[in-house]
PDB file of C-alpha atoms in Angstrom:
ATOM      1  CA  UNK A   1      -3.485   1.151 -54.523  1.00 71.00           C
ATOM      2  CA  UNK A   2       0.229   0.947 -53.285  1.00 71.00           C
ATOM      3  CA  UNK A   3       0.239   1.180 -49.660  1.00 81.00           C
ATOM      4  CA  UNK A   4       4.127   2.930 -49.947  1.00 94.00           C
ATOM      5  CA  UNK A   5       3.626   6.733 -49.592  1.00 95.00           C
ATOM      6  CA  UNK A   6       4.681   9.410 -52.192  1.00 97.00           C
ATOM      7  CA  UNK A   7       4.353  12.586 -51.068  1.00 97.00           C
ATOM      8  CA  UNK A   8       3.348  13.466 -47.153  1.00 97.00           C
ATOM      9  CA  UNK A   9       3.570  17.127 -45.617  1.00 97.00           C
ATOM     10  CA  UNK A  10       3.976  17.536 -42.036  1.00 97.00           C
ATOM     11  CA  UNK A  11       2.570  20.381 -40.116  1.00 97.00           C
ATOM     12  CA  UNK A  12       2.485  22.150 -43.280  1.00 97.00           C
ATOM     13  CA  UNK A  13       1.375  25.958 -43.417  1.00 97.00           C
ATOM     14  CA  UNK A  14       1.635  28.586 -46.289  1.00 97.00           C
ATOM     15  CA  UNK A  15       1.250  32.079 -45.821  1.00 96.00           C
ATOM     16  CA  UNK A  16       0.855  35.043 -48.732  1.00 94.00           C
ATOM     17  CA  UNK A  17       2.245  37.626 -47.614  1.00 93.00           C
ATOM     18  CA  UNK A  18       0.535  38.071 -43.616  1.00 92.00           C
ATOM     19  CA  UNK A  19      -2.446  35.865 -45.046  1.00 92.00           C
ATOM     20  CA  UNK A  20      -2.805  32.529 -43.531  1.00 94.00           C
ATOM     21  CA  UNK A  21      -3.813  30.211 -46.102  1.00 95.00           C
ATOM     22  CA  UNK A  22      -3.140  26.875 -45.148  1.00 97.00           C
ATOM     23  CA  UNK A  23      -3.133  25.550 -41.741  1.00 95.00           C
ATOM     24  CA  UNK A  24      -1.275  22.269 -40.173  1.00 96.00           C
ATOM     25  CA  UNK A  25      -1.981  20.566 -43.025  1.00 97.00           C
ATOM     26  CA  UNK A  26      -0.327  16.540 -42.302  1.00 97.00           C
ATOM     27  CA  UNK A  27      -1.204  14.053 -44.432  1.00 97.00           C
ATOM     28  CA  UNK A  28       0.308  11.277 -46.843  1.00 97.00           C
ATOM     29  CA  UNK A  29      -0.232  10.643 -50.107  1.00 97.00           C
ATOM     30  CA  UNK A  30      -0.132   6.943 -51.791  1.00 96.00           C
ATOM     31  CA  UNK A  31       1.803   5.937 -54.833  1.00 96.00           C
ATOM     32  CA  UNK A  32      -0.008   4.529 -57.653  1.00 96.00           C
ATOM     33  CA  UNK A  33      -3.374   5.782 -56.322  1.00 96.00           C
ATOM     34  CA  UNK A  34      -5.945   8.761 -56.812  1.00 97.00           C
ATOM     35  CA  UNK A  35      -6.339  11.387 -53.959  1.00 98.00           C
ATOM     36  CA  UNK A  36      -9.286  14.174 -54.453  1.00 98.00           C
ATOM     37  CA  UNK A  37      -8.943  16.886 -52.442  1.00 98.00           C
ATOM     38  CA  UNK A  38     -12.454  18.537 -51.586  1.00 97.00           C
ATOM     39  CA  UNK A  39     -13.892  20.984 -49.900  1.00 95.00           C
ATOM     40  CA  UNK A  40     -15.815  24.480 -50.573  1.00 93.00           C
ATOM     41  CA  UNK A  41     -14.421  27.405 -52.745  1.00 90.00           C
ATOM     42  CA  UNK A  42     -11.777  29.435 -51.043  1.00 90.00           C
ATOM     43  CA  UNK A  43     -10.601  26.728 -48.345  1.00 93.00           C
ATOM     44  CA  UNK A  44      -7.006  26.323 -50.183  1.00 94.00           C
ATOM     45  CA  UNK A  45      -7.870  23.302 -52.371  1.00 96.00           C
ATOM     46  CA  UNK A  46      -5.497  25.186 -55.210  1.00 95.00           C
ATOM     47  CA  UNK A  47      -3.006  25.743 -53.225  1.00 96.00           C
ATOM     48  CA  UNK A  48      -2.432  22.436 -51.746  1.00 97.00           C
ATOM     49  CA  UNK A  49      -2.063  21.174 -54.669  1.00 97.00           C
ATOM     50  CA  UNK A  50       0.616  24.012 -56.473  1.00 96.00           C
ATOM     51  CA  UNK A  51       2.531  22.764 -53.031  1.00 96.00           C
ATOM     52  CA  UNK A  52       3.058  19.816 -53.994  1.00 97.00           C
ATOM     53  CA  UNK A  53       5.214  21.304 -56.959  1.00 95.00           C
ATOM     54  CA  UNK A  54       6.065  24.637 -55.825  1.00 95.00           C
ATOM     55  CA  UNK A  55       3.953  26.400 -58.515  1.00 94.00           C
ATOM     56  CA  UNK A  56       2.955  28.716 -55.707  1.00 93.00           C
ATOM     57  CA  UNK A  57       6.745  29.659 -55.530  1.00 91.00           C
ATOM     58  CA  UNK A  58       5.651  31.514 -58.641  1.00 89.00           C
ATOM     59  CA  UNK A  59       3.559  33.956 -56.540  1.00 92.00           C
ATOM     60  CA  UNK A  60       5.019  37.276 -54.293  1.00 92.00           C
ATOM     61  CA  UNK A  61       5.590  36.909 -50.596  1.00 94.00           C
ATOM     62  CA  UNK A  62       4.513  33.135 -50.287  1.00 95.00           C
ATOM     63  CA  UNK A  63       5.970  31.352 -47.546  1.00 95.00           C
ATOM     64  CA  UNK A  64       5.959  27.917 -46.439  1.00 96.00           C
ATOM     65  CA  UNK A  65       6.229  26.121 -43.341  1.00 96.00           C
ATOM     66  CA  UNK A  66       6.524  22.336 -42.132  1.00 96.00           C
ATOM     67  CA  UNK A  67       7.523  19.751 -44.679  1.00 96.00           C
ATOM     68  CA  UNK A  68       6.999  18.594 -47.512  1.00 97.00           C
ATOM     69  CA  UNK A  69       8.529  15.153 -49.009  1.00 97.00           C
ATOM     70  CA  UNK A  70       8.347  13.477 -52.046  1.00 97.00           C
ATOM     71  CA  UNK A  71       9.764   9.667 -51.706  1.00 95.00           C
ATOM     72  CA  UNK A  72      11.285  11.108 -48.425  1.00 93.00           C
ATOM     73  CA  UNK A  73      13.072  14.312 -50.498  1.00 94.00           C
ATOM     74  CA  UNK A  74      12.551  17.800 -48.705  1.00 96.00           C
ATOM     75  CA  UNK A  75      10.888  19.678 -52.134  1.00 96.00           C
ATOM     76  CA  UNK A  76      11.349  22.992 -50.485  1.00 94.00           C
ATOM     77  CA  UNK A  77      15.275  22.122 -49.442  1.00 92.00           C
ATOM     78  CA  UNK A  78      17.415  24.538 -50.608  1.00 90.00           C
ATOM     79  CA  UNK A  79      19.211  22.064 -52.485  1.00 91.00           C
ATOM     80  CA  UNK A  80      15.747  20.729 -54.599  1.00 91.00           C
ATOM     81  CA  UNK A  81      15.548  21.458 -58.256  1.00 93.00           C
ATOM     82  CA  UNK A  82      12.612  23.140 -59.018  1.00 93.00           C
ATOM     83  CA  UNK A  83      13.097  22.401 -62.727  1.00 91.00           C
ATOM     84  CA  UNK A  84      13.350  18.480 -61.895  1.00 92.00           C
ATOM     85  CA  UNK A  85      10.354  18.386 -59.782  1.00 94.00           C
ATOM     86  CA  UNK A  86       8.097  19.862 -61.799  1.00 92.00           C
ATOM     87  CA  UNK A  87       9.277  17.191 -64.456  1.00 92.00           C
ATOM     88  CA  UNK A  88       8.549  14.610 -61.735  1.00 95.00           C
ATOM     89  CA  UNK A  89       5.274  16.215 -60.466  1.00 96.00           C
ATOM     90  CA  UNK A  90       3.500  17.141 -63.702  1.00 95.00           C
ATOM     91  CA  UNK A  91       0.423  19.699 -63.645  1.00 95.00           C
ATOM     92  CA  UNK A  92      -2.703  19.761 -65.558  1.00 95.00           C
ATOM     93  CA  UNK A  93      -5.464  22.851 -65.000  1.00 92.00           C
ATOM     94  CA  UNK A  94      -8.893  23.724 -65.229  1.00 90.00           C
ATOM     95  CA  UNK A  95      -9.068  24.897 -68.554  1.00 90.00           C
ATOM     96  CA  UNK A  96      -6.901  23.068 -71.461  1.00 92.00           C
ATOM     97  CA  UNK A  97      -3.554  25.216 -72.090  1.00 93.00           C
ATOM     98  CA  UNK A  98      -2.406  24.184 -75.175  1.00 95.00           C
ATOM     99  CA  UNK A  99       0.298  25.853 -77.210  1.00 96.00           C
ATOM    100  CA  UNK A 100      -0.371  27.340 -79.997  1.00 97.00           C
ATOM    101  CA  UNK A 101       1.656  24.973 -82.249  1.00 97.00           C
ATOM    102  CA  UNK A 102       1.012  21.047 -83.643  1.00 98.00           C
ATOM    103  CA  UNK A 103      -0.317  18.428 -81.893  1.00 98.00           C
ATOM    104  CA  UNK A 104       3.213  16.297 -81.862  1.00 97.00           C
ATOM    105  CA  UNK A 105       5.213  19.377 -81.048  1.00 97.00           C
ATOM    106  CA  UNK A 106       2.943  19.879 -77.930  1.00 97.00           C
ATOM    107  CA  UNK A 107       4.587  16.691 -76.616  1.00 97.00           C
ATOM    108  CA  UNK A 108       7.409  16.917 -77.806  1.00 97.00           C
ATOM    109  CA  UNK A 109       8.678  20.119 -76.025  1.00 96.00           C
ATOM    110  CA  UNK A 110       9.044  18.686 -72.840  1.00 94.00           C
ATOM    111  CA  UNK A 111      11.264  15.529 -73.365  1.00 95.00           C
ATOM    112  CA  UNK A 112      13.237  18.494 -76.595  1.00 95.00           C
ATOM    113  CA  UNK A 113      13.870  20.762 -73.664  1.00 92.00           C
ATOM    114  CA  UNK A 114      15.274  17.416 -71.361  1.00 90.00           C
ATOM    115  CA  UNK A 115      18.055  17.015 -73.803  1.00 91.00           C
ATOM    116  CA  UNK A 116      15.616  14.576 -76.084  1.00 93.00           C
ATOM    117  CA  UNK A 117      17.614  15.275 -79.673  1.00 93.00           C
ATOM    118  CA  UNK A 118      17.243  11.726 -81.569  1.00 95.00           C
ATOM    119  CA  UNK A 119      13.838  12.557 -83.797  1.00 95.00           C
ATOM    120  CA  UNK A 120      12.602   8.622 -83.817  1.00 96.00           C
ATOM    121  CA  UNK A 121      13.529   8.565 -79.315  1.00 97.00           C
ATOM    122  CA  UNK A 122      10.856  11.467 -79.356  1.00 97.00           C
ATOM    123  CA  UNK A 123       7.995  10.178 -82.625  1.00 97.00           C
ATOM    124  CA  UNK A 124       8.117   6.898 -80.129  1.00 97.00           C
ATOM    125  CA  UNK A 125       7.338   9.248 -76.774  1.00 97.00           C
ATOM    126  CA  UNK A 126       4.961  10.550 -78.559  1.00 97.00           C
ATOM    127  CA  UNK A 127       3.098   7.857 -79.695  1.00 97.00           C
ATOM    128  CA  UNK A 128       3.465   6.389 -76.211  1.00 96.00           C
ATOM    129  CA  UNK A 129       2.524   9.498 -74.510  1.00 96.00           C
ATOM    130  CA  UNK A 130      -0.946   9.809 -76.584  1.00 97.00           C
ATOM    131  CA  UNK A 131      -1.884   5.767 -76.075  1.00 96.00           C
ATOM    132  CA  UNK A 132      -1.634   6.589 -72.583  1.00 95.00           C
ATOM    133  CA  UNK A 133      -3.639   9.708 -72.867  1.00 94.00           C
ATOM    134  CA  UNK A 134      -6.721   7.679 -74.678  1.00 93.00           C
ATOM    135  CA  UNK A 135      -5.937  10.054 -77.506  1.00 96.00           C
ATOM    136  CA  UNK A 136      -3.505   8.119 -80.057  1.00 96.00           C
ATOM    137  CA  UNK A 137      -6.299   7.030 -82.329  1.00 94.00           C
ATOM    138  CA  UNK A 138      -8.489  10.125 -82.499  1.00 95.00           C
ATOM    139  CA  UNK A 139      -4.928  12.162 -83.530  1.00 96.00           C
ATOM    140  CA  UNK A 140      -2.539   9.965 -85.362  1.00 96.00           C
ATOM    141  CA  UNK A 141      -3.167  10.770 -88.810  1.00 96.00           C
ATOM    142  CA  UNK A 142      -2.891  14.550 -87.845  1.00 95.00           C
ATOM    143  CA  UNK A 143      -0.108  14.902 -85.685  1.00 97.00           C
ATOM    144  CA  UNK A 144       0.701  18.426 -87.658  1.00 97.00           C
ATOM    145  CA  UNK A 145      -2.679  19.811 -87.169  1.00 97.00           C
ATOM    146  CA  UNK A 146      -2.720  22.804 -85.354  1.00 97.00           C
ATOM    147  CA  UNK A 147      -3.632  21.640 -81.374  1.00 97.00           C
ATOM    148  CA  UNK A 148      -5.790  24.616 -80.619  1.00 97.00           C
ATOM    149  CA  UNK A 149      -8.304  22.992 -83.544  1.00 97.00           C
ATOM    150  CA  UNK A 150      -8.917  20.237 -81.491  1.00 96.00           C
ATOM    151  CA  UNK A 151     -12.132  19.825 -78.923  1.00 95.00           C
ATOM    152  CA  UNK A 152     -11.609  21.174 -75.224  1.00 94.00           C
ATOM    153  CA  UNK A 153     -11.966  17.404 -74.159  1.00 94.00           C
ATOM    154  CA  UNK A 154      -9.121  16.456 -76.773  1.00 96.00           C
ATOM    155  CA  UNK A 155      -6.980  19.048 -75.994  1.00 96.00           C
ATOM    156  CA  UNK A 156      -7.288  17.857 -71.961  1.00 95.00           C
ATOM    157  CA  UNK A 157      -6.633  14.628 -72.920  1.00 95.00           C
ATOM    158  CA  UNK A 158      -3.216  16.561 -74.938  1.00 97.00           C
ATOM    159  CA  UNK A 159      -2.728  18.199 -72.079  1.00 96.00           C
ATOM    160  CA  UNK A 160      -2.649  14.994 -70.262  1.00 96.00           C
ATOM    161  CA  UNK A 161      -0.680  13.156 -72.915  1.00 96.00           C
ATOM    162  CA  UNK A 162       2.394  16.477 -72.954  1.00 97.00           C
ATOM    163  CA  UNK A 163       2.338  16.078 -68.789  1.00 95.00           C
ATOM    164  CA  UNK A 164       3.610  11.880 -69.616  1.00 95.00           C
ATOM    165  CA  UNK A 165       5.588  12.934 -72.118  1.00 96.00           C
ATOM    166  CA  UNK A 166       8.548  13.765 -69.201  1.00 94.00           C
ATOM    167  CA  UNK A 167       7.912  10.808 -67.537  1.00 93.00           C
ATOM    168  CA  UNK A 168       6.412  12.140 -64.518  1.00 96.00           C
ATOM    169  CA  UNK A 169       5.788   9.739 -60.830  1.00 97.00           C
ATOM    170  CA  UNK A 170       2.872  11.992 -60.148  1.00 97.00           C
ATOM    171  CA  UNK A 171      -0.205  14.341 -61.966  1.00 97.00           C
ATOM    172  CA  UNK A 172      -1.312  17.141 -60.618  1.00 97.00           C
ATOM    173  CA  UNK A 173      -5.029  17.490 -61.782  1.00 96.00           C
ATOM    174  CA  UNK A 174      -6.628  21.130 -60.693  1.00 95.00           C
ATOM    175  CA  UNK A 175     -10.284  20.873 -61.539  1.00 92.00           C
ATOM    176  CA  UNK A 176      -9.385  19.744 -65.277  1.00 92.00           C
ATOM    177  CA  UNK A 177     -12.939  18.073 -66.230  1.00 91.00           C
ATOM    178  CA  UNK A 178     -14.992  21.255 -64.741  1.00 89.00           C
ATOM    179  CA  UNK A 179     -15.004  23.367 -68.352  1.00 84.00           C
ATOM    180  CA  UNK A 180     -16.291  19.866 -70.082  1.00 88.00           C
ATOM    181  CA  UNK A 181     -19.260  17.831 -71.129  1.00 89.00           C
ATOM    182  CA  UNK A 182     -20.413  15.086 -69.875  1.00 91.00           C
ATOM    183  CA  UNK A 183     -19.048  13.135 -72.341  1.00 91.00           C
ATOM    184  CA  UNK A 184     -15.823  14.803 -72.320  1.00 91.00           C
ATOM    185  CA  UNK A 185     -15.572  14.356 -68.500  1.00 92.00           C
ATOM    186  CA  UNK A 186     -16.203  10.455 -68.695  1.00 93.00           C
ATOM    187  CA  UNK A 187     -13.006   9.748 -71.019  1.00 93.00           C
ATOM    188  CA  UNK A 188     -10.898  11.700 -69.066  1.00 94.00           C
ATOM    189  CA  UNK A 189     -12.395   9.967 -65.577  1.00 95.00           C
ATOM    190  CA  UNK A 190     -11.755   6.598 -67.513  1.00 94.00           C
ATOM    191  CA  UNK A 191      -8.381   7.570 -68.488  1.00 94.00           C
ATOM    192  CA  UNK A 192      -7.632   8.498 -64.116  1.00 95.00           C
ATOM    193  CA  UNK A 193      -8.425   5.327 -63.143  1.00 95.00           C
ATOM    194  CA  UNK A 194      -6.063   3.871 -66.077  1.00 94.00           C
ATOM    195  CA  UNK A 195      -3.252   6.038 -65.799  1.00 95.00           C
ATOM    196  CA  UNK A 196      -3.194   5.295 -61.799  1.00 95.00           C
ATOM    197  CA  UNK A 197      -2.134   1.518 -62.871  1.00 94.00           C
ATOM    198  CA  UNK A 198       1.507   3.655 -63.048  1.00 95.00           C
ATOM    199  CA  UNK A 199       0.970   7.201 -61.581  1.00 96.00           C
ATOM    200  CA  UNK A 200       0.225   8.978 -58.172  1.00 97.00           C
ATOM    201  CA  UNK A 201      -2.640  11.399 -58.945  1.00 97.00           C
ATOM    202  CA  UNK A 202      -3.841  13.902 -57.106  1.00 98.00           C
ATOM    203  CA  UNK A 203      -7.105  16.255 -58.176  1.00 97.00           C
ATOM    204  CA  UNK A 204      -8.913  19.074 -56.576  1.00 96.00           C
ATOM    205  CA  UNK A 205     -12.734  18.648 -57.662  1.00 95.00           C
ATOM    206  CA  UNK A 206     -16.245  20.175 -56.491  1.00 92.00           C
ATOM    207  CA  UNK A 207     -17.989  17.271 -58.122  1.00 93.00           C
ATOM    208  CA  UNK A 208     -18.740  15.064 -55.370  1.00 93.00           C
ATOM    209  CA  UNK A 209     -19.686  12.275 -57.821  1.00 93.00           C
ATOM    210  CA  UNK A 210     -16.978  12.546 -59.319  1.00 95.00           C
ATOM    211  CA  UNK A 211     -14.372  11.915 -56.471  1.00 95.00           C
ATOM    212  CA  UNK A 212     -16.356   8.719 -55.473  1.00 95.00           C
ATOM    213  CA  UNK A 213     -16.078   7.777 -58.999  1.00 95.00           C
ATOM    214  CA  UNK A 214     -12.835   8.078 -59.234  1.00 96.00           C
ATOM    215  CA  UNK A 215     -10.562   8.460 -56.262  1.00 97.00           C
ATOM    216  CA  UNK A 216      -9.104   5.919 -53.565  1.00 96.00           C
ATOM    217  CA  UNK A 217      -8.724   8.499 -50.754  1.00 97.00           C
ATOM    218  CA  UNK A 218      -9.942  11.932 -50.047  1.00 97.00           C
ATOM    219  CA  UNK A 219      -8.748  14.905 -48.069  1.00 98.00           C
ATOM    220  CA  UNK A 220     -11.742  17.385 -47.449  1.00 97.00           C
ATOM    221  CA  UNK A 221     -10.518  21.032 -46.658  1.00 97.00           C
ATOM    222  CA  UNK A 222     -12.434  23.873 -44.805  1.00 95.00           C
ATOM    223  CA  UNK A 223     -11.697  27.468 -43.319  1.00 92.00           C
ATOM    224  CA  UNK A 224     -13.110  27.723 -39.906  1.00 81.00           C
ATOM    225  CA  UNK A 225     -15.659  30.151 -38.665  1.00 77.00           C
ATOM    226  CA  UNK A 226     -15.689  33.907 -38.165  1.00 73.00           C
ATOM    227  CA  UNK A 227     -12.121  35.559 -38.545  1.00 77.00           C
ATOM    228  CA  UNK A 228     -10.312  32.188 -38.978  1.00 81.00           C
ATOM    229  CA  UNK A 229     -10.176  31.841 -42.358  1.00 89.00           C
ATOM    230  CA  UNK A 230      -7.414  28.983 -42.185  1.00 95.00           C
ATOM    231  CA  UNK A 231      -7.736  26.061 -44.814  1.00 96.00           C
ATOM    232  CA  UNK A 232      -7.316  22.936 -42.010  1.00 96.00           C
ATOM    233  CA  UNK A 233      -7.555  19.556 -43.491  1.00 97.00           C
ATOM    234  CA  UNK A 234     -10.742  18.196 -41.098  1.00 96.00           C
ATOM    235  CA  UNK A 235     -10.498  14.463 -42.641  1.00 97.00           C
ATOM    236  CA  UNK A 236      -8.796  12.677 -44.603  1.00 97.00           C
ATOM    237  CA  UNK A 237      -9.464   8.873 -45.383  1.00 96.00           C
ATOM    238  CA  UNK A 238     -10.404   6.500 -47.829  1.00 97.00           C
ATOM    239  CA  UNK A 239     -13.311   7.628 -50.616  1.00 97.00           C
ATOM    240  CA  UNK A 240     -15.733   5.024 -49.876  1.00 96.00           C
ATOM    241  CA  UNK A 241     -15.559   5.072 -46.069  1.00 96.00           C
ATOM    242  CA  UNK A 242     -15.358   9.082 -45.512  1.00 96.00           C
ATOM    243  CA  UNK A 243     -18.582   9.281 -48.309  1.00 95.00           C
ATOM    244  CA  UNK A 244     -20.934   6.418 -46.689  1.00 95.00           C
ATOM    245  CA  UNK A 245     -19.489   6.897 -42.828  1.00 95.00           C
ATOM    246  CA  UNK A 246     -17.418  10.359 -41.949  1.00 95.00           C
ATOM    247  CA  UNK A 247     -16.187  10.664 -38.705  1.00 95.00           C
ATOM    248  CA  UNK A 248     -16.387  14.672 -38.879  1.00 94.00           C
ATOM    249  CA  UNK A 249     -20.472  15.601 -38.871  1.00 94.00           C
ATOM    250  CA  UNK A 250     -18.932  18.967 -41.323  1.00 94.00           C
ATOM    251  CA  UNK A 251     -17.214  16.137 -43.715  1.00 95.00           C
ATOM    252  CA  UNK A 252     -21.241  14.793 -43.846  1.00 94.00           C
ATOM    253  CA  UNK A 253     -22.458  17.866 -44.378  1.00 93.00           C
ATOM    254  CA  UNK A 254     -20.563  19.011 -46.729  1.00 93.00           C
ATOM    255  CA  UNK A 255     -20.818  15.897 -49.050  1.00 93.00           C
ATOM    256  CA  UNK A 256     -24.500  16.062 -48.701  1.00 87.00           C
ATOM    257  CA  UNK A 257     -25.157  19.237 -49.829  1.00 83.00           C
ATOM    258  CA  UNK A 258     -25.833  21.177 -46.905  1.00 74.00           C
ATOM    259  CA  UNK A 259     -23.299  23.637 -46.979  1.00 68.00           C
ATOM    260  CA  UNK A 260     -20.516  24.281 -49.387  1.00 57.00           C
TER     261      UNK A 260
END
C-alpha cells in the first residue's frame, strides 16, 4: 500500500432532498490500495461510494456538503469535469452491465468516445485492458462474439477490463462479486489484489470474508438508533487490526454476526 492519499472527504454530508443520508463522514483514502466499505443494509454504503464520482449527481434534489478531494482537487468545484472524473474514477456494479454489442467494442467505447481514432492505438488497449482484467485468454479468439453470451463472472471481469480501458487512477467496485459463484467470486478477488499493484480501489461488500481477504483498510458505516437514521462512519482503520481488535464494541459486533 502507498501511504500518499487519493481521495479524502472532510466533514462530508449528503442529503436527498430533506433526507439525511450521510453524516460527517472524514476519512482518507490510499493510493494503490483496497478500501471496503462495510456496514449493514441501508447505512449509505452506496452512496459513499457514487460520491466519490458524483454518480449520485445523477439523482433529484441531492446535495452535498464538506469536501471532497481527489489528489487534493475539489470533485464537487464548480469548475470539475464531471465527464473527466468519471474517466479517472471508473465504476463497476453489482450486477454485470454489459452492452449489448461485441466483446472488443465493449472496450473500445470508452477510449472511441476519448478521441481514440487510430484502430491498432485501440486493438492494443484492448488487449491490454483484458490481460489486466484476467480475461485475455478466455476471449481472444472471440473478440466479435456477442458480450451478453458470455458467463456473469466473464462479463464482470469485461466489465472490469472496459472500466481500464480509460485509464482510470481509481475503481469503484459496488458489491460486484455478490450475483456470483464461488468460483466466479475468487478470480475476480484474485484479480483486486492484482490490479491494486497500479489502482486505488474502493468496494462496498456484505461479505465479511471477503473484505479480510481482500482489502488493506476498512471503513464500517452505521445509522444510529431510533429517529437518527444518519450513515456516520464509526471506524475506520486497517483490515487486519479493525477485524482481530476494533476499538468500537458495534465495529465487533457487527463483524461477528451479532447484528447487521
Amino acid at each position: 500500500m502507498d501511504n500518499s492519499v487519493k481521495i479524502k472527504t472532510e466533514a462530508l454530508n449528503l442529503y436527498y432532498d430533506t433526507y439525511h443520508a450521510l453524516g460527517d463522514i472524514t476519512m482518507d483514502i490510499y493510493e494503490r490500495s483496497i478500501t471496503a466499505i462495510i456496514g449493514p443494509s441501508g447505512c449509505g454504503k452506496s452512496t459513499l461510494l457514487r460520491v466519490f464520482n458524483r454518480m449520485n449527481d445523477l439523482i433529484p434534489k441531492v446535495r452535498v456538503e464538506g469536501g471532497v478531494y481527489l489528489d487534493n482537487f475539489s470533485i464537487y468545484d464548480k469548475t470539475s469535469d464531471v465527464v473527466y472524473l468519471r474517466q479517472k474514477i471508473g465504476m463497476v456494479f453489482q450486477r454485470p452491465n454489459v452492452f449489448p454489442m461485441s466483446i472488443y467494442d465493449n472496450i473500445a467505447i470508452g477510449p472511441r468516445k476519448h478521441g481514440i481514432k487510430d484502430k491498432y492505438q485501440i486493438e492494443e488497449i484492448v488487449e491490454n485492458s483484458l490481460i489486466q482484467a484476467a480475461l485475455w485468454n478466455e476471449v481472444k479468439d472471440n473478440l466479435k462474439k456477442p458480450a451478453l453470451e458470455l458467463q456473469p463472472g466473464e462479463q464482470q471481469r469485461l466489465c472490469i477490463a472496459r472500466a481500464i480501458a480509460v485509464e482510470p487512477d481509481v475503481i469503484l467496485m459496488d458489491e460486484s462479486c455478490s450475483a456470483l459463484d464461488p468460483e466466479s467470486t475468487m478470480k475476480i478477488e484474485e484479480l483486486m489484489l492484482n490490479l491494486m499493484k497500479k489502482y486505488t480501489i474502493i468496494i462496498v461488500t456484505h461479505n465479511m470474508e471477503q473484505a479480510l481477504r481482500v482489502s488493506t483498510m476498512s471503513a464500517f458505516l452505521m445509522i444510529g438508533d431510533g429517529d437518527d437514521k444518519v450513515g456516520r462512519l464509526v471506524e475506520y482503520g486497517a483490515t487486519k487490526q479493525m477485524f482481530l481488535s476494533p476499538k468500537d464494541k458495534r465495529t465487533e459486533d457487527y463483524i461477528s454476526g451479532r447484528f447487521g
